[in-house]
């Protein structure tokens, strides 16, 4: 796509990346997506080690996030340097309908879930604390602290899935895409850096790494939530 428009921070990003242009390992430049898969495989091995020998749940979460970091970082960089107009397209009536339908359905499910959860919390507080307001506030804060990890994990999942959708629309699913919507001026004078970043910003790699981190985060949130409530 030929487009000379630039987003904010374009010059700063290019100046920051220029010193790294000649420092990328040759294997990484030749096989950026494969390098991302190797990085993810190492993270999985470390995750298994943490699961066996490390009892702290935060270690597994940290390892899974580090495993997703290259693909997510590259994806965020591409998205940050791509004008929104590169995703403009004529949406069909059916696509518009389904997008709005699932948005409303998701909002309805979340609203019903929040109402049910609020009612359950109110009943639990009434049973545990009776007429003692101070004890009720303490337990309410404990429940809030137990719920926060789940909310953070859900927001992380939304971020990952949205990034996967956008980067797939921009560059497709090829390892080194020939047809894409990434701006031509994106690291135009830094071809090695451009190849590495675009290769690591692969939707399949981000999806698998993101799903791994989401699952680990959900399990860790469950452990934290149950331990706080107990």
mmCIF file of C-alpha atoms in Angstrom:
data_model
loop_
_atom_site.group_PDB
_atom_site.id
_atom_site.type_symbol
_atom_site.label_atom_id
_atom_site.label_comp_id
_atom_site.label_asym_id
_atom_site.label_seq_id
_atom_site.Cartn_x
_atom_site.Cartn_y
_atom_site.Cartn_z
ATOM 1 C CA UNK A 1 0.000 0.000 0.000
ATOM 2 C CA UNK A 2 1.469 3.344 -1.045
ATOM 3 C CA UNK A 3 0.733 5.927 1.612
ATOM 4 C CA UNK A 4 3.113 8.655 2.782
ATOM 5 C CA UNK A 5 1.130 9.508 5.910
ATOM 6 C CA UNK A 6 2.921 8.940 9.185
ATOM 7 C CA UNK A 7 1.621 8.484 12.708
ATOM 8 C CA UNK A 8 2.887 10.286 15.782
ATOM 9 C CA UNK A 9 6.250 9.054 17.024
ATOM 10 C CA UNK A 10 7.388 7.768 13.611
ATOM 11 C CA UNK A 11 10.732 9.597 13.664
ATOM 12 C CA UNK A 12 11.434 8.655 17.288
ATOM 13 C CA UNK A 13 10.824 4.947 16.637
ATOM 14 C CA UNK A 14 13.110 4.974 13.613
ATOM 15 C CA UNK A 15 15.887 6.793 15.465
ATOM 16 C CA UNK A 16 15.633 4.302 18.333
ATOM 17 C CA UNK A 17 15.772 1.287 16.010
ATOM 18 C CA UNK A 18 18.616 2.530 13.808
ATOM 19 C CA UNK A 19 21.454 1.395 16.157
ATOM 20 C CA UNK A 20 19.984 -2.137 16.189
ATOM 21 C CA UNK A 21 19.895 -2.542 12.408
ATOM 22 C CA UNK A 22 23.305 -4.178 12.098
ATOM 23 C CA UNK A 23 23.078 -6.095 15.385
ATOM 24 C CA UNK A 24 20.261 -8.534 14.596
ATOM 25 C CA UNK A 25 21.529 -12.157 14.491
ATOM 26 C CA UNK A 26 21.629 -13.576 10.969
ATOM 27 C CA UNK A 27 19.323 -16.485 11.860
ATOM 28 C CA UNK A 28 16.754 -14.081 13.325
ATOM 29 C CA UNK A 29 16.762 -11.993 10.148
ATOM 30 C CA UNK A 30 16.452 -15.038 7.877
ATOM 31 C CA UNK A 31 13.798 -16.803 9.980
ATOM 32 C CA UNK A 32 12.057 -14.263 12.240
ATOM 33 C CA UNK A 33 8.836 -16.215 12.705
ATOM 34 C CA UNK A 34 10.691 -19.493 13.362
ATOM 35 C CA UNK A 35 12.819 -17.657 15.922
ATOM 36 C CA UNK A 36 9.604 -16.569 17.629
ATOM 37 C CA UNK A 37 8.411 -20.185 17.800
ATOM 38 C CA UNK A 38 11.753 -21.279 19.263
ATOM 39 C CA UNK A 39 11.511 -18.541 21.883
ATOM 40 C CA UNK A 40 7.994 -19.692 22.751
ATOM 41 C CA UNK A 41 9.134 -23.341 23.008
ATOM 42 C CA UNK A 42 11.871 -22.336 25.454
ATOM 43 C CA UNK A 43 9.267 -20.440 27.474
ATOM 44 C CA UNK A 44 7.064 -23.565 27.604
ATOM 45 C CA UNK A 45 9.997 -25.632 28.905
ATOM 46 C CA UNK A 46 10.708 -23.019 31.573
ATOM 47 C CA UNK A 47 7.013 -22.977 32.433
ATOM 48 C CA UNK A 48 7.074 -26.723 33.041
ATOM 49 C CA UNK A 49 10.170 -26.287 35.222
ATOM 50 C CA UNK A 50 8.403 -23.565 37.229
ATOM 51 C CA UNK A 51 5.324 -25.763 37.601
ATOM 52 C CA UNK A 52 7.412 -28.651 38.987
ATOM 53 C CA UNK A 53 9.959 -26.881 41.173
ATOM 54 C CA UNK A 54 8.598 -23.380 41.867
ATOM 55 C CA UNK A 55 5.495 -23.068 44.014
ATOM 56 C CA UNK A 56 4.950 -19.332 43.415
ATOM 57 C CA UNK A 57 2.254 -18.788 40.751
ATOM 58 C CA UNK A 58 3.731 -15.432 39.751
ATOM 59 C CA UNK A 59 6.820 -17.184 38.323
ATOM 60 C CA UNK A 60 4.712 -19.083 35.785
ATOM 61 C CA UNK A 61 2.797 -15.939 34.858
ATOM 62 C CA UNK A 62 6.051 -14.050 34.340
ATOM 63 C CA UNK A 63 7.513 -16.796 32.150
ATOM 64 C CA UNK A 64 4.352 -16.976 30.012
ATOM 65 C CA UNK A 65 4.348 -13.200 29.569
ATOM 66 C CA UNK A 66 8.012 -13.248 28.554
ATOM 67 C CA UNK A 67 7.169 -15.975 26.025
ATOM 68 C CA UNK A 68 4.492 -13.758 24.481
ATOM 69 C CA UNK A 69 6.604 -10.592 24.667
ATOM 70 C CA UNK A 70 8.427 -10.754 21.266
ATOM 71 C CA UNK A 71 5.301 -11.365 19.182
ATOM 72 C CA UNK A 72 3.148 -8.987 21.209
ATOM 73 C CA UNK A 73 5.821 -6.274 21.242
ATOM 74 C CA UNK A 74 6.357 -6.545 17.484
ATOM 75 C CA UNK A 75 2.596 -6.522 16.896
ATOM 76 C CA UNK A 76 2.086 -3.442 19.044
ATOM 77 C CA UNK A 77 4.934 -1.709 17.208
ATOM 78 C CA UNK A 78 3.399 -2.454 13.806
ATOM 79 C CA UNK A 79 -0.049 -1.363 14.963
ATOM 80 C CA UNK A 80 1.350 1.789 16.565
ATOM 81 C CA UNK A 81 3.079 2.797 13.317
ATOM 82 C CA UNK A 82 0.155 1.998 11.007
ATOM 83 C CA UNK A 83 -2.412 4.731 10.278
ATOM 84 C CA UNK A 84 -5.979 3.685 10.958
ATOM 85 C CA UNK A 85 -6.873 4.319 7.304
ATOM 86 C CA UNK A 86 -4.898 1.210 6.310
ATOM 87 C CA UNK A 87 -7.717 -0.902 7.723
ATOM 88 C CA UNK A 88 -10.522 0.989 6.042
ATOM 89 C CA UNK A 89 -12.861 -1.239 4.049
ATOM 90 C CA UNK A 90 -16.503 -1.347 3.044
ATOM 91 C CA UNK A 91 -18.281 -3.477 5.618
ATOM 92 C CA UNK A 92 -21.136 -5.633 4.381
ATOM 93 C CA UNK A 93 -24.586 -5.299 5.890
ATOM 94 C CA UNK A 94 -24.387 -8.855 7.239
ATOM 95 C CA UNK A 95 -20.974 -8.225 8.784
ATOM 96 C CA UNK A 96 -22.245 -5.011 10.350
ATOM 97 C CA UNK A 97 -25.263 -6.846 11.781
ATOM 98 C CA UNK A 98 -23.242 -9.705 13.276
ATOM 99 C CA UNK A 99 -20.643 -7.349 14.744
ATOM 100 C CA UNK A 100 -23.344 -5.343 16.521
ATOM 101 C CA UNK A 101 -25.277 -8.492 17.498
ATOM 102 C CA UNK A 102 -22.297 -10.137 19.191
ATOM 103 C CA UNK A 103 -21.335 -6.851 20.845
ATOM 104 C CA UNK A 104 -24.824 -6.505 22.359
ATOM 105 C CA UNK A 105 -24.901 -10.206 23.294
ATOM 106 C CA UNK A 106 -21.528 -9.963 25.022
ATOM 107 C CA UNK A 107 -22.586 -6.838 26.911
ATOM 108 C CA UNK A 108 -25.806 -8.561 28.013
ATOM 109 C CA UNK A 109 -23.918 -11.620 29.269
ATOM 110 C CA UNK A 110 -21.467 -9.445 31.189
ATOM 111 C CA UNK A 111 -24.301 -7.402 32.702
ATOM 112 C CA UNK A 112 -26.203 -10.527 33.807
ATOM 113 C CA UNK A 113 -22.994 -11.985 35.214
ATOM 114 C CA UNK A 114 -22.269 -8.816 37.193
ATOM 115 C CA UNK A 115 -25.799 -8.776 38.605
ATOM 116 C CA UNK A 116 -25.601 -12.432 39.648
ATOM 117 C CA UNK A 117 -22.123 -11.956 41.112
ATOM 118 C CA UNK A 118 -23.231 -8.847 43.017
ATOM 119 C CA UNK A 119 -26.216 -10.674 44.459
ATOM 120 C CA UNK A 120 -24.067 -13.647 45.473
ATOM 121 C CA UNK A 121 -21.546 -11.356 47.163
ATOM 122 C CA UNK A 122 -24.319 -9.531 49.027
ATOM 123 C CA UNK A 123 -25.801 -12.801 50.296
ATOM 124 C CA UNK A 124 -22.370 -14.096 51.307
ATOM 125 C CA UNK A 125 -21.559 -10.901 53.182
ATOM 126 C CA UNK A 126 -24.902 -10.974 54.987
ATOM 127 C CA UNK A 127 -24.337 -14.564 56.109
ATOM 128 C CA UNK A 128 -20.718 -14.037 57.190
ATOM 129 C CA UNK A 129 -20.902 -10.651 58.890
ATOM 130 C CA UNK A 130 -24.496 -10.251 60.047
ATOM 131 C CA UNK A 131 -25.003 -6.724 61.372
ATOM 132 C CA UNK A 132 -21.306 -5.906 61.841
ATOM 133 C CA UNK A 133 -20.517 -3.189 59.239
ATOM 134 C CA UNK A 134 -16.786 -3.122 59.942
ATOM 135 C CA UNK A 135 -16.443 -6.842 59.341
ATOM 136 C CA UNK A 136 -18.590 -6.495 56.218
ATOM 137 C CA UNK A 137 -16.243 -3.868 54.758
ATOM 138 C CA UNK A 138 -13.183 -5.990 55.504
ATOM 139 C CA UNK A 139 -14.659 -9.032 53.802
ATOM 140 C CA UNK A 140 -15.870 -6.914 50.894
ATOM 141 C CA UNK A 141 -12.321 -5.699 50.276
ATOM 142 C CA UNK A 142 -11.055 -9.277 50.469
ATOM 143 C CA UNK A 143 -13.585 -10.334 47.832
ATOM 144 C CA UNK A 144 -12.606 -7.342 45.700
ATOM 145 C CA UNK A 145 -8.945 -8.347 45.921
ATOM 146 C CA UNK A 146 -9.858 -11.885 44.874
ATOM 147 C CA UNK A 147 -11.859 -10.680 41.853
ATOM 148 C CA UNK A 148 -9.267 -8.209 40.533
ATOM 149 C CA UNK A 149 -6.881 -10.920 39.164
ATOM 150 C CA UNK A 150 -9.733 -12.378 37.100
ATOM 151 C CA UNK A 151 -10.548 -8.941 35.681
ATOM 152 C CA UNK A 152 -6.899 -8.354 34.768
ATOM 153 C CA UNK A 153 -6.707 -11.775 33.088
ATOM 154 C CA UNK A 154 -9.881 -11.062 31.098
ATOM 155 C CA UNK A 155 -8.573 -7.678 29.946
ATOM 156 C CA UNK A 156 -5.312 -9.340 28.918
ATOM 157 C CA UNK A 157 -7.295 -11.870 26.869
ATOM 158 C CA UNK A 158 -9.222 -9.066 25.147
ATOM 159 C CA UNK A 159 -5.947 -7.289 24.301
ATOM 160 C CA UNK A 160 -4.392 -10.430 22.824
ATOM 161 C CA UNK A 161 -7.402 -11.386 20.702
ATOM 162 C CA UNK A 162 -7.894 -7.845 19.404
ATOM 163 C CA UNK A 163 -4.222 -7.614 18.457
ATOM 164 C CA UNK A 164 -4.406 -10.971 16.668
ATOM 165 C CA UNK A 165 -7.412 -9.787 14.660
ATOM 166 C CA UNK A 166 -5.826 -6.496 13.652
ATOM 167 C CA UNK A 167 -2.405 -7.888 12.748
ATOM 168 C CA UNK A 168 -4.007 -10.670 10.678
ATOM 169 C CA UNK A 169 -5.906 -8.035 8.690
ATOM 170 C CA UNK A 170 -2.733 -5.987 8.210
ATOM 171 C CA UNK A 171 -0.160 -8.617 7.201
ATOM 172 C CA UNK A 172 -2.019 -11.892 6.658
ATOM 173 C CA UNK A 173 -0.789 -15.285 7.862
ATOM 174 C CA UNK A 174 2.366 -15.730 5.781
ATOM 175 C CA UNK A 175 5.733 -15.858 7.504
ATOM 176 C CA UNK A 176 7.136 -13.097 5.298
ATOM 177 C CA UNK A 177 4.086 -11.553 3.618
ATOM 178 C CA UNK A 178 4.317 -10.269 0.059
ATOM 179 C CA UNK A 179 0.874 -8.667 0.079
ATOM 180 C CA UNK A 180 0.010 -6.633 3.131
ATOM 181 C CA UNK A 181 -1.330 -3.312 4.395
ATOM 182 C CA UNK A 182 1.700 -2.360 6.487
ATOM 183 C CA UNK A 183 2.915 1.141 5.522
ATOM 184 C CA UNK A 184 5.763 1.136 3.011
ATOM 185 C CA UNK A 185 7.653 3.705 5.091
ATOM 186 C CA UNK A 186 7.638 1.436 8.167
ATOM 187 C CA UNK A 187 11.401 0.933 8.743
ATOM 188 C CA UNK A 188 11.874 1.506 5.002
ATOM 189 C CA UNK A 189 15.545 2.405 5.487
ATOM 190 C CA UNK A 190 16.052 -0.418 8.030
ATOM 191 C CA UNK A 191 15.234 -3.582 6.027
ATOM 192 C CA UNK A 192 16.676 -6.047 8.541
ATOM 193 C CA UNK A 193 14.709 -4.528 11.404
ATOM 194 C CA UNK A 194 11.551 -4.397 9.307
ATOM 195 C CA UNK A 195 11.860 -8.095 8.399
ATOM 196 C CA UNK A 196 12.409 -9.079 12.044
ATOM 197 C CA UNK A 197 9.508 -7.023 13.388
ATOM 198 C CA UNK A 198 7.038 -8.063 10.684
ATOM 199 C CA UNK A 199 8.096 -11.715 11.031
ATOM 200 C CA UNK A 200 7.663 -11.726 14.810
ATOM 201 C CA UNK A 201 4.294 -9.957 14.493
ATOM 202 C CA UNK A 202 2.734 -13.171 13.184
ATOM 203 C CA UNK A 203 -0.917 -13.740 14.128
ATOM 204 C CA UNK A 204 -0.503 -17.487 14.724
ATOM 205 C CA UNK A 205 2.536 -16.954 16.926
ATOM 206 C CA UNK A 206 0.774 -14.231 18.891
ATOM 207 C CA UNK A 207 -2.379 -16.343 19.199
ATOM 208 C CA UNK A 208 -0.560 -19.394 20.614
ATOM 209 C CA UNK A 209 1.689 -17.347 22.900
ATOM 210 C CA UNK A 210 -1.258 -15.260 24.017
ATOM 211 C CA UNK A 211 -3.448 -18.283 24.715
ATOM 212 C CA UNK A 212 -0.662 -19.823 26.781
ATOM 213 C CA UNK A 213 -0.299 -16.669 28.866
ATOM 214 C CA UNK A 214 -4.085 -16.340 29.220
ATOM 215 C CA UNK A 215 -4.450 -19.924 30.506
ATOM 216 C CA UNK A 216 -1.562 -19.485 32.941
ATOM 217 C CA UNK A 217 -2.963 -16.143 34.109
ATOM 218 C CA UNK A 218 -6.426 -17.663 34.623
ATOM 219 C CA UNK A 219 -5.051 -20.523 36.719
ATOM 220 C CA UNK A 220 -2.937 -18.106 38.751
ATOM 221 C CA UNK A 221 -5.962 -15.844 39.261
ATOM 222 C CA UNK A 222 -7.966 -18.853 40.439
ATOM 223 C CA UNK A 223 -5.267 -19.794 42.940
ATOM 224 C CA UNK A 224 -5.010 -16.228 44.239
ATOM 225 C CA UNK A 225 -8.764 -15.803 44.381
ATOM 226 C CA UNK A 226 -9.415 -18.999 46.331
ATOM 227 C CA UNK A 227 -6.516 -18.342 48.721
ATOM 228 C CA UNK A 228 -7.780 -14.799 49.441
ATOM 229 C CA UNK A 229 -11.355 -15.933 50.013
ATOM 230 C CA UNK A 230 -10.244 -18.845 52.185
#
